[in-house]
Coordinates of C-alpha atoms in Angstrom, one line a residue:
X4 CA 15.8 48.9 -42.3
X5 CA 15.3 48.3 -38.7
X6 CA 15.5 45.3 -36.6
X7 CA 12.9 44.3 -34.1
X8 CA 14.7 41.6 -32.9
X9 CA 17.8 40.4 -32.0
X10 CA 20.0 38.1 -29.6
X11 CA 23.6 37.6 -29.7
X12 CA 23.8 33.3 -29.1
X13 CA 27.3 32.0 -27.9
X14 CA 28.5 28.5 -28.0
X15 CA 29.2 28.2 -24.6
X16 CA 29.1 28.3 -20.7
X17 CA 29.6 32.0 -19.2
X18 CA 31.8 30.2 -16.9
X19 CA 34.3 29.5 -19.6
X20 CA 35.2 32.8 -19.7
X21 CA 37.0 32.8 -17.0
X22 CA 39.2 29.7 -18.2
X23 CA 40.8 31.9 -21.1
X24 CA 44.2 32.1 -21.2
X25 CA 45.0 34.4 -24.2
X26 CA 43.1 37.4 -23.0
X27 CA 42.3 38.2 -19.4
X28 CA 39.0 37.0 -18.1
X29 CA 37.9 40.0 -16.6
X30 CA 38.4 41.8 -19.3
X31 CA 36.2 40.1 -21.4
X32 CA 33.4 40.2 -18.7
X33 CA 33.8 43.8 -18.3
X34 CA 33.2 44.1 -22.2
X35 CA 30.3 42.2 -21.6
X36 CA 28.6 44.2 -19.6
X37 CA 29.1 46.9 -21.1
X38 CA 27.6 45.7 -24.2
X39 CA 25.0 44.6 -22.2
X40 CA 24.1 47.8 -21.1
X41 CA 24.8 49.8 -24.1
X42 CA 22.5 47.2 -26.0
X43 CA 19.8 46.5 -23.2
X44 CA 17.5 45.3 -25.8
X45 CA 19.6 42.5 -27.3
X46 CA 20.0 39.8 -24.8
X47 CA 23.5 37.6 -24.7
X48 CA 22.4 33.9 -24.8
X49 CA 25.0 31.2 -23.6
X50 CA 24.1 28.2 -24.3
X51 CA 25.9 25.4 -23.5
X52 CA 27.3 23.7 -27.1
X53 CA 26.1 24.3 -30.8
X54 CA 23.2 22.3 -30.9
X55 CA 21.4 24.1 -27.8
X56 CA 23.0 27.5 -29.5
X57 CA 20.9 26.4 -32.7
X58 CA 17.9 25.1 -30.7
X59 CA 17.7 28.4 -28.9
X60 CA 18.4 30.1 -32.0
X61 CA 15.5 28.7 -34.2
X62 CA 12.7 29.1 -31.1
X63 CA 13.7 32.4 -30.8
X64 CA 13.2 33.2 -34.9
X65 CA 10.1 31.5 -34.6
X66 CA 8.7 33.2 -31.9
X67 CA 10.3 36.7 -33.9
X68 CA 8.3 35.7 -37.1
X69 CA 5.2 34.9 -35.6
X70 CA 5.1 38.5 -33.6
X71 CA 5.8 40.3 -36.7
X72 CA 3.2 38.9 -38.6
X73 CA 1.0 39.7 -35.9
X74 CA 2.3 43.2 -35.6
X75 CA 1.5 43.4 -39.8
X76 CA -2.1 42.0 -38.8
X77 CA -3.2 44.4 -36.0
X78 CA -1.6 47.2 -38.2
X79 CA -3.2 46.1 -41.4
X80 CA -0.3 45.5 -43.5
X81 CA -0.4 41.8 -43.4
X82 CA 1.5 39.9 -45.7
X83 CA -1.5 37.5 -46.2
X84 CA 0.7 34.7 -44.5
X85 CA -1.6 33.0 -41.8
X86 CA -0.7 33.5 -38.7
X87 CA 0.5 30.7 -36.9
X88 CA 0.7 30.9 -32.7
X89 CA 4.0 30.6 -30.9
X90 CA 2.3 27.5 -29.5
X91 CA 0.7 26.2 -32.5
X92 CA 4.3 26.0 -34.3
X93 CA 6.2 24.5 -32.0
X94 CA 3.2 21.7 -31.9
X95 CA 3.5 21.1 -35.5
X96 CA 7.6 21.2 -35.1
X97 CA 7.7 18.6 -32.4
X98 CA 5.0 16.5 -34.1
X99 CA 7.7 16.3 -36.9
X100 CA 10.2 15.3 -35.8

Protein backbone atom coordinates (compact mmCIF):
# COMPACT_ATOMS: atom_id res chain seq x y z
CA UNK A 1 0.00 0.00 0.00
CA UNK A 2 1.26 3.34 -1.03
CA UNK A 3 0.92 6.64 0.39
CA UNK A 4 -0.02 9.74 -1.56
CA UNK A 5 0.44 11.87 1.07
CA UNK A 6 2.42 12.78 3.73
CA UNK A 7 3.98 15.59 6.09
CA UNK A 8 6.12 15.19 9.02
CA UNK A 9 4.39 18.09 11.71
CA UNK A 10 6.66 19.14 14.62
CA UNK A 11 5.65 20.93 17.74
CA UNK A 12 7.82 23.62 17.45
CA UNK A 13 9.87 26.72 16.09
CA UNK A 14 12.90 25.66 13.70
CA UNK A 15 14.67 28.09 15.67
CA UNK A 16 14.54 25.94 18.77
CA UNK A 17 16.81 23.73 17.30
CA UNK A 18 19.44 25.62 17.78
CA UNK A 19 18.73 26.01 21.70
CA UNK A 20 19.39 22.19 22.34
CA UNK A 21 21.75 21.29 24.65
CA UNK A 22 21.85 17.48 24.68
CA UNK A 23 22.78 17.04 21.08
CA UNK A 24 24.54 19.59 18.87
CA UNK A 25 22.35 21.97 16.89
CA UNK A 26 24.01 21.54 13.79
CA UNK A 27 23.80 18.29 13.85
CA UNK A 28 20.31 18.05 13.90
CA UNK A 29 19.93 20.61 11.10
CA UNK A 30 22.23 18.72 8.99
CA UNK A 31 19.92 15.63 9.53
CA UNK A 32 17.31 17.63 8.44
CA UNK A 33 18.26 18.47 5.42
CA UNK A 34 19.23 15.53 4.48
CA UNK A 35 15.93 14.04 5.08
CA UNK A 36 14.68 16.82 3.32
CA UNK A 37 16.25 15.95 0.36
CA UNK A 38 16.19 12.27 0.43
CA UNK A 39 12.26 12.71 0.98
CA UNK A 40 11.59 15.85 -1.29
CA UNK A 41 8.05 14.94 -1.37
CA UNK A 42 7.21 14.91 2.34
CA UNK A 43 7.42 18.44 3.62
CA UNK A 44 8.68 19.13 7.43
CA UNK A 45 6.01 21.45 8.99
CA UNK A 46 7.06 23.49 12.23
CA UNK A 47 4.54 24.79 13.65
CA UNK A 48 4.75 26.73 16.49
CA UNK A 49 2.84 24.65 19.63
CA UNK A 50 0.46 21.54 19.51
CA UNK A 51 -2.64 23.12 18.69
CA UNK A 52 -1.25 24.90 15.33
CA UNK A 53 0.63 21.29 14.87
CA UNK A 54 -3.02 19.74 15.06
CA UNK A 55 -4.61 22.60 13.14
CA UNK A 56 -2.16 22.17 10.29
CA UNK A 57 -2.46 18.61 10.67
CA UNK A 58 -6.30 18.22 10.23
CA UNK A 59 -6.32 20.89 7.00
CA UNK A 60 -3.79 19.07 5.53
CA UNK A 61 -5.92 15.41 5.88
CA UNK A 62 -8.73 17.25 4.66
CA UNK A 63 -7.39 18.64 1.75
CA UNK A 64 -5.49 14.76 1.29
CA UNK A 65 -9.09 13.13 1.50
CA UNK A 66 -10.77 15.39 -0.68
CA UNK A 67 -7.97 14.84 -3.63
CA UNK A 68 -8.14 11.27 -3.34
CA UNK A 69 -11.67 11.05 -3.74
CA UNK A 70 -11.35 13.12 -6.60
CA UNK A 71 -8.50 11.14 -7.98
CA UNK A 72 -11.21 7.83 -7.45
CA UNK A 73 -13.81 10.01 -9.42
CA UNK A 74 -11.86 11.09 -12.56
CA UNK A 75 -10.42 7.38 -12.55
CA UNK A 76 -13.82 5.78 -12.04
CA UNK A 77 -13.26 3.96 -9.02
CA UNK A 78 -15.24 6.20 -6.70
CA UNK A 79 -16.05 5.14 -3.50
CA UNK A 80 -19.63 6.72 -3.97
CA UNK A 81 -18.69 9.22 -1.14
CA UNK A 82 -19.67 12.74 -2.51
CA UNK A 83 -17.18 14.79 -3.06
CA UNK A 84 -16.85 17.68 -0.98
CA UNK A 85 -14.36 20.84 -2.28
CA UNK A 86 -11.36 21.81 -0.19
CA UNK A 87 -13.32 25.09 0.13
CA UNK A 88 -16.62 23.75 0.70
CA UNK A 89 -15.23 21.78 3.93
CA UNK A 90 -13.59 24.15 5.53
CA UNK A 91 -16.98 26.35 5.11
CA UNK A 92 -19.00 23.82 6.82
CA UNK A 93 -15.95 23.30 9.54
CA UNK A 94 -15.83 26.90 10.43
CA UNK A 95 -19.61 27.25 10.33
CA UNK A 96 -19.41 24.70 13.27
CA UNK A 97 -17.54 25.69 15.33
Amino acid sequence: MSLPHAAVVVEDRYSSIFKLTHIRPAMVADMLAELQVQFATVPIVFAENRALAQEWTYRFLGAAADESRSREARQGGGSGVELVSIVQHRTVTIQRT
